Coordinates of C-alpha atoms and ligand atoms in Angstrom, one line a residue:
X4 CA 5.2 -10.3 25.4
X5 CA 7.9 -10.0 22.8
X6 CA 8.0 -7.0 21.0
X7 CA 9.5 -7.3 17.4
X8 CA 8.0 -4.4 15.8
X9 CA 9.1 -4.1 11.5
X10 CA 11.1 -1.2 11.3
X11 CA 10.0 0.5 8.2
X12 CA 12.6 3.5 7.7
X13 CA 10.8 6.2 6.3
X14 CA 13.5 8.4 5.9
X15 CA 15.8 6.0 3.3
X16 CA 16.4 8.0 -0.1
X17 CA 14.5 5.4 -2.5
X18 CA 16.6 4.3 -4.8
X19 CA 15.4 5.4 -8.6
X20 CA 12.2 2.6 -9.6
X21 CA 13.4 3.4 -12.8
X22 CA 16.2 0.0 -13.2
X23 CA 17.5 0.9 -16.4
X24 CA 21.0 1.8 -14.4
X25 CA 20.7 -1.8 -12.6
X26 CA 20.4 -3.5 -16.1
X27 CA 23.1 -1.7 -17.6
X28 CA 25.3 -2.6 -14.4
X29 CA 24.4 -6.5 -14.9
X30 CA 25.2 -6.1 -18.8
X31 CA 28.5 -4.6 -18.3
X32 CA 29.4 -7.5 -15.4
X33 CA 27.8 -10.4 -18.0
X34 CA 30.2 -8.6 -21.0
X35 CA 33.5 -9.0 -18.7
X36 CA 33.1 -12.7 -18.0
X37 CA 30.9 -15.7 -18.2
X38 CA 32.0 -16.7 -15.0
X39 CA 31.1 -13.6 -13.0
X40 CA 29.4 -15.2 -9.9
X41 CA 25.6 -13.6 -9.7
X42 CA 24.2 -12.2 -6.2
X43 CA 20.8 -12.3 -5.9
X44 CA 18.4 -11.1 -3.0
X45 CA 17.0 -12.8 -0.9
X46 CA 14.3 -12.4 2.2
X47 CA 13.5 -14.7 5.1
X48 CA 10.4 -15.8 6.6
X49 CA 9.8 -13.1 10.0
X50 CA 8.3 -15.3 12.8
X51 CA 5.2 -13.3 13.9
X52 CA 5.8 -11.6 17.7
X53 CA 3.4 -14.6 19.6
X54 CA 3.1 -18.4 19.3
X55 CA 0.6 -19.1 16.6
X56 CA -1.3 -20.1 19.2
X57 CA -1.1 -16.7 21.1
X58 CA -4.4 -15.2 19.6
X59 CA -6.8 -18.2 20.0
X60 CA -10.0 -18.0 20.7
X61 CA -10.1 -14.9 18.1
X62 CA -7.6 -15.9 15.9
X63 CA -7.0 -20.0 16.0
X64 CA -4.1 -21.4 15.6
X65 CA -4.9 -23.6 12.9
X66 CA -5.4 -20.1 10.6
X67 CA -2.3 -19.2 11.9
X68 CA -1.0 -22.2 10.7
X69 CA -2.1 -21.5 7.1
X70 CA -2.3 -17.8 6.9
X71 CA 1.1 -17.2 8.2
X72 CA 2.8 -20.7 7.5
X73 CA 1.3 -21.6 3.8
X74 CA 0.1 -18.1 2.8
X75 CA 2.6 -16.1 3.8
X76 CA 5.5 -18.2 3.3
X77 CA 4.2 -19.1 0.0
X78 CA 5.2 -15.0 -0.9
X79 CA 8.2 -15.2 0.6
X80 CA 9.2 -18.7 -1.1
X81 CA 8.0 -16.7 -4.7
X82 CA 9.3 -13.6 -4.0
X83 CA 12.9 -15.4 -3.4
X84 CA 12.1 -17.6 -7.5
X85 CA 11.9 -14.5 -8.9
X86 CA 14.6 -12.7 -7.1
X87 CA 16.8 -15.7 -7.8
X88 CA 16.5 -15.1 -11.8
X89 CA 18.9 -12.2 -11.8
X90 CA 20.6 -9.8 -9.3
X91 CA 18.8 -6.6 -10.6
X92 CA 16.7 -5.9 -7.0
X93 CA 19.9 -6.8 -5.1
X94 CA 20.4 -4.7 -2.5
X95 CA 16.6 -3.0 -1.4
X96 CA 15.6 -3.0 1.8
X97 CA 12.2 -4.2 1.9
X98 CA 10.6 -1.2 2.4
X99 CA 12.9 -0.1 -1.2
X100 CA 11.8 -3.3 -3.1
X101 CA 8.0 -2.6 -2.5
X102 CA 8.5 1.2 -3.8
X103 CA 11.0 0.4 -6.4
X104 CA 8.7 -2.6 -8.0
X105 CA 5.7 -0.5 -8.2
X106 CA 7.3 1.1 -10.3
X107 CA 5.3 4.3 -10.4
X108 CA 1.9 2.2 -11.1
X109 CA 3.5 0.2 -13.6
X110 CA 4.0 -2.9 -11.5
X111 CA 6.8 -4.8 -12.0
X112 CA 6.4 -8.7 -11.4
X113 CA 7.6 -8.9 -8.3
X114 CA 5.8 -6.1 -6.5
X115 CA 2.7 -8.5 -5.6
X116 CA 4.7 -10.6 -3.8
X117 CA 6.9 -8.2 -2.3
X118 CA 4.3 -6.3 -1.0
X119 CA 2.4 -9.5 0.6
X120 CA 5.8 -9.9 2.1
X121 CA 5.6 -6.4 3.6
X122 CA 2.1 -6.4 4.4
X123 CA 1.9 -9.4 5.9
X124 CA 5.3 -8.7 8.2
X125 CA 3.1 -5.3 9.3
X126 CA -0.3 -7.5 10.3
X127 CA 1.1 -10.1 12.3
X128 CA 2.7 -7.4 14.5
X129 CA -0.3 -5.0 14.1
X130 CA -1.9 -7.5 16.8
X131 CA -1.2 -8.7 19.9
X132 CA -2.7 -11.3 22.8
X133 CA -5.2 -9.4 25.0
X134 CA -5.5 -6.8 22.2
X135 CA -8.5 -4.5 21.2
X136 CA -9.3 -1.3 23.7
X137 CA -8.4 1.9 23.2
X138 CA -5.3 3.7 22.1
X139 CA -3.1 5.9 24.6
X140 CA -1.4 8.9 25.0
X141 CA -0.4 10.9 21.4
X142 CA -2.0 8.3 19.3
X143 CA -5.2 8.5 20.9
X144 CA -4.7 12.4 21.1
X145 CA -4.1 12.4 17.2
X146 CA -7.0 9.9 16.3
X147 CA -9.7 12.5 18.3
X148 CA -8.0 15.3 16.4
X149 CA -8.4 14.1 12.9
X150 CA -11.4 12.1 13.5
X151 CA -13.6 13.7 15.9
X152 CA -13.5 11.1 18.4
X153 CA -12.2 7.1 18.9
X154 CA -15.6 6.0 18.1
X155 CA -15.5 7.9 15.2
X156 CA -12.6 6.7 13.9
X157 CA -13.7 2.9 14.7
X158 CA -16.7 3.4 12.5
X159 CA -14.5 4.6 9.9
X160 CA -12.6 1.9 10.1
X161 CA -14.8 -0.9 10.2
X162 CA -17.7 0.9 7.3
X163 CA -14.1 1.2 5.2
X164 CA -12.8 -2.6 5.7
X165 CA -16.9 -3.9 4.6
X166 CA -16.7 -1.4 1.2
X167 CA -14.0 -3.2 0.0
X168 CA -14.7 -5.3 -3.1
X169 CA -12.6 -7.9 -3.3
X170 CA -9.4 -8.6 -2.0
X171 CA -7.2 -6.5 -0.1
X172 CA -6.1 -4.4 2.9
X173 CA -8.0 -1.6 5.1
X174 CA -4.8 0.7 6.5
X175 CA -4.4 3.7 9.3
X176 CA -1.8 5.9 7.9
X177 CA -0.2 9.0 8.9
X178 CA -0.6 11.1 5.7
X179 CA 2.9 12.4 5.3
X180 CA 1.9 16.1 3.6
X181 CA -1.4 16.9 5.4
X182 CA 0.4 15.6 8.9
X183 CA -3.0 13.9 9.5
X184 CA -4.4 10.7 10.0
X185 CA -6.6 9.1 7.7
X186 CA -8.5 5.3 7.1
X187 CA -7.4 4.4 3.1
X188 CA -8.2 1.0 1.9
X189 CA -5.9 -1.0 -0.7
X190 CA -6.6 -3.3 -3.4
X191 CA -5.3 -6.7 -3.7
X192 CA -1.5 -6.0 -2.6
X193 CA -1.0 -2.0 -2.6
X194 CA 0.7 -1.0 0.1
X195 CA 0.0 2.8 1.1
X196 CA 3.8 3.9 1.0
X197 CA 4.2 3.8 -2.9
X198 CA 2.0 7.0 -2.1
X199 CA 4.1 8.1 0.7
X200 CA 1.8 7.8 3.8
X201 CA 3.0 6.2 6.6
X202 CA 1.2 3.0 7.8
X203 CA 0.4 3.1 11.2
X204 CA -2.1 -0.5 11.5
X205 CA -3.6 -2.5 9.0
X206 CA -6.1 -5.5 8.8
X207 CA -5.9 -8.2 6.1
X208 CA -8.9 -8.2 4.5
X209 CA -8.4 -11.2 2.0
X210 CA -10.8 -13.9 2.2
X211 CA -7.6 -16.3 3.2
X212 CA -7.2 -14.1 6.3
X213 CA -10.8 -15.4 8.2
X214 CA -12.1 -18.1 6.5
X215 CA -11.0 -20.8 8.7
X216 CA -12.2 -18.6 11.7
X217 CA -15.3 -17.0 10.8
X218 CA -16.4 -18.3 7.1
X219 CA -18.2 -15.5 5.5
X220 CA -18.7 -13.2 8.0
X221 CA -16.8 -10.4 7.5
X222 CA -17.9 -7.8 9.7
X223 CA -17.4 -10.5 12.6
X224 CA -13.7 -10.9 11.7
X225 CA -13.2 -7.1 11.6
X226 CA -15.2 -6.0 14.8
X227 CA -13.4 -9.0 16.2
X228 CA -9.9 -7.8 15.4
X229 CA -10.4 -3.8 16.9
X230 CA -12.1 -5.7 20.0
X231 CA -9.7 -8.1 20.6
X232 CA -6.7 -8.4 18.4
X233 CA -5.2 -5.0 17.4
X234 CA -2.1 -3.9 19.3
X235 CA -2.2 -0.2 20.1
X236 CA 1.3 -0.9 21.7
X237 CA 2.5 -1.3 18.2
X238 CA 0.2 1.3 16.7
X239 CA 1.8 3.7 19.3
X240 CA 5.5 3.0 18.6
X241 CA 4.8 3.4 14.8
X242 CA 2.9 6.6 15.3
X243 CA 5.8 8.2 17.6
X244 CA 8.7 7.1 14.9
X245 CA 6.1 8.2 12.1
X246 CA 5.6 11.7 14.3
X247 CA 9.0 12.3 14.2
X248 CA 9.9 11.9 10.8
X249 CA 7.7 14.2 9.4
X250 CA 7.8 17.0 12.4
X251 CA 11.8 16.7 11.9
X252 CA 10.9 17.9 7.9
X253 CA 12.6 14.6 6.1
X254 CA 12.5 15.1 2.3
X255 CA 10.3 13.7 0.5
X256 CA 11.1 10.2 -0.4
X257 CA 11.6 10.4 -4.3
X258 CA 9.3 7.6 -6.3
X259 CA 10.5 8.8 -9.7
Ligands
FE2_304 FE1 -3.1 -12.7 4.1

């Protein structure tokens, strides 16, 4: 199976959320010329690691179809509107544009769909085909550590992803301070690394993400997901990078 995990760099100094510098950059170009060509970001679709077909029965095609080909795209194609009106985000990584447009809880337009971007990126390669089981090695070492055991932590999991009211996104991070693991679950687009914790897995938990598969049944769609679909392989990979930033002692990564 191909393996094209995101590669979230945890380490990258955050550039300041505060843009007041960027604007005053784009005022000083806009005063020396009228003809100053603009540079503006821009982000591509990522093609999720499988055919869309690759997680039938559990996940069908057809929701693959329109989770990933309408849904997701739809962010991307937004994200790239608002981008396109001026060039003061050029230059974030993704992982940057998320942090930088949350602007310490004072969202910035952009952030929603930036952070769909991001955490839709991080699902489609948080499963894989013949999924589900157990963790190995560290990660499984780390999950009976903080929680007690891998059942525990699967109960946690699945009670957190059915409390969620509304929309939004049930996450395994590695909390970056404590050096633990925890279960958090986001509102509508949050994404757990404007508060520094480092995602690990997550699970898309808006009604767009198992409709077409399993109508109103929720708990289906999530037990469904840690029996068949979730890719320890990736979850592995993420923890060991995730491990070795914060052993190695990397600042901080400065919101303000
Ligand atoms: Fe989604």
């Amino acid at each position: 199976m191909a393996c094209h995990l995101l590669l979230t760099d945890f380490t990258l100094p955050l550039k300041t959320s505060n843009l007041s510098h960027l604007r005053q950059q784009r005022k000083a170009r806009s005063n020396g010329s009228q003809n100053v060509p603009t540079t503006v970001a821009y982000y591509g679709l990522k093609t999720p690691p499988y055919n869309l077909d690759g997680l039938e029965p559990y996940m069908s095609k057809r929701a693959l179809e329109v989770h990933w080909g309408v849904q997701h795209r739809g962010f991307v194609d937004d994200l790239n509107k608002q981008l396109g009106k001026s060039d003061i985000l050029y230059g974030y990584t993704m992982d940057e544009l998320v942090k930088a447009t949350y602007n310490n809880g004072n969202p910035l337009p952009e952030f929603n769909n930036a952070a769909e971007v991001w955490n839709h990126d991080f699902f489609w390669e948080s499963m894989q085909p013949g999924g589900g089981d157990m963790p190995k090695l560290g990660l499984l070492e780390q999950i009976e550590k903080d929680f007690g055991s891998f059942t525990n932590f699967r109960e946690k999991f699945v009670e957190t992803a059915l409390s969620l009211f509304g929309s939004g996104w049930v996450w395994l991070v590695l909390k970056r301070q404590e050096k633990r693991l925890a279960v958090v679950k986001t509102s509508s687009s949050i994404n757990p690394i404007v508060w520094d914790d480092i995602p690990i897995l997550n699970l898309d938990l808006w009604e767009h993400a198992y409709y077409l598969d399993y109508k109103n049944d929720k708990a289906k769609y999530v037990s469904t997901f840690m029996n068949h679909l979730v890719s320890w392989n990736a979850a592995t990979v993420r923890m060991a990078r995730a491990e070795a930033f914060v052993n190695l002692g990397e600042p901080k990564i400065p919101i303000a």
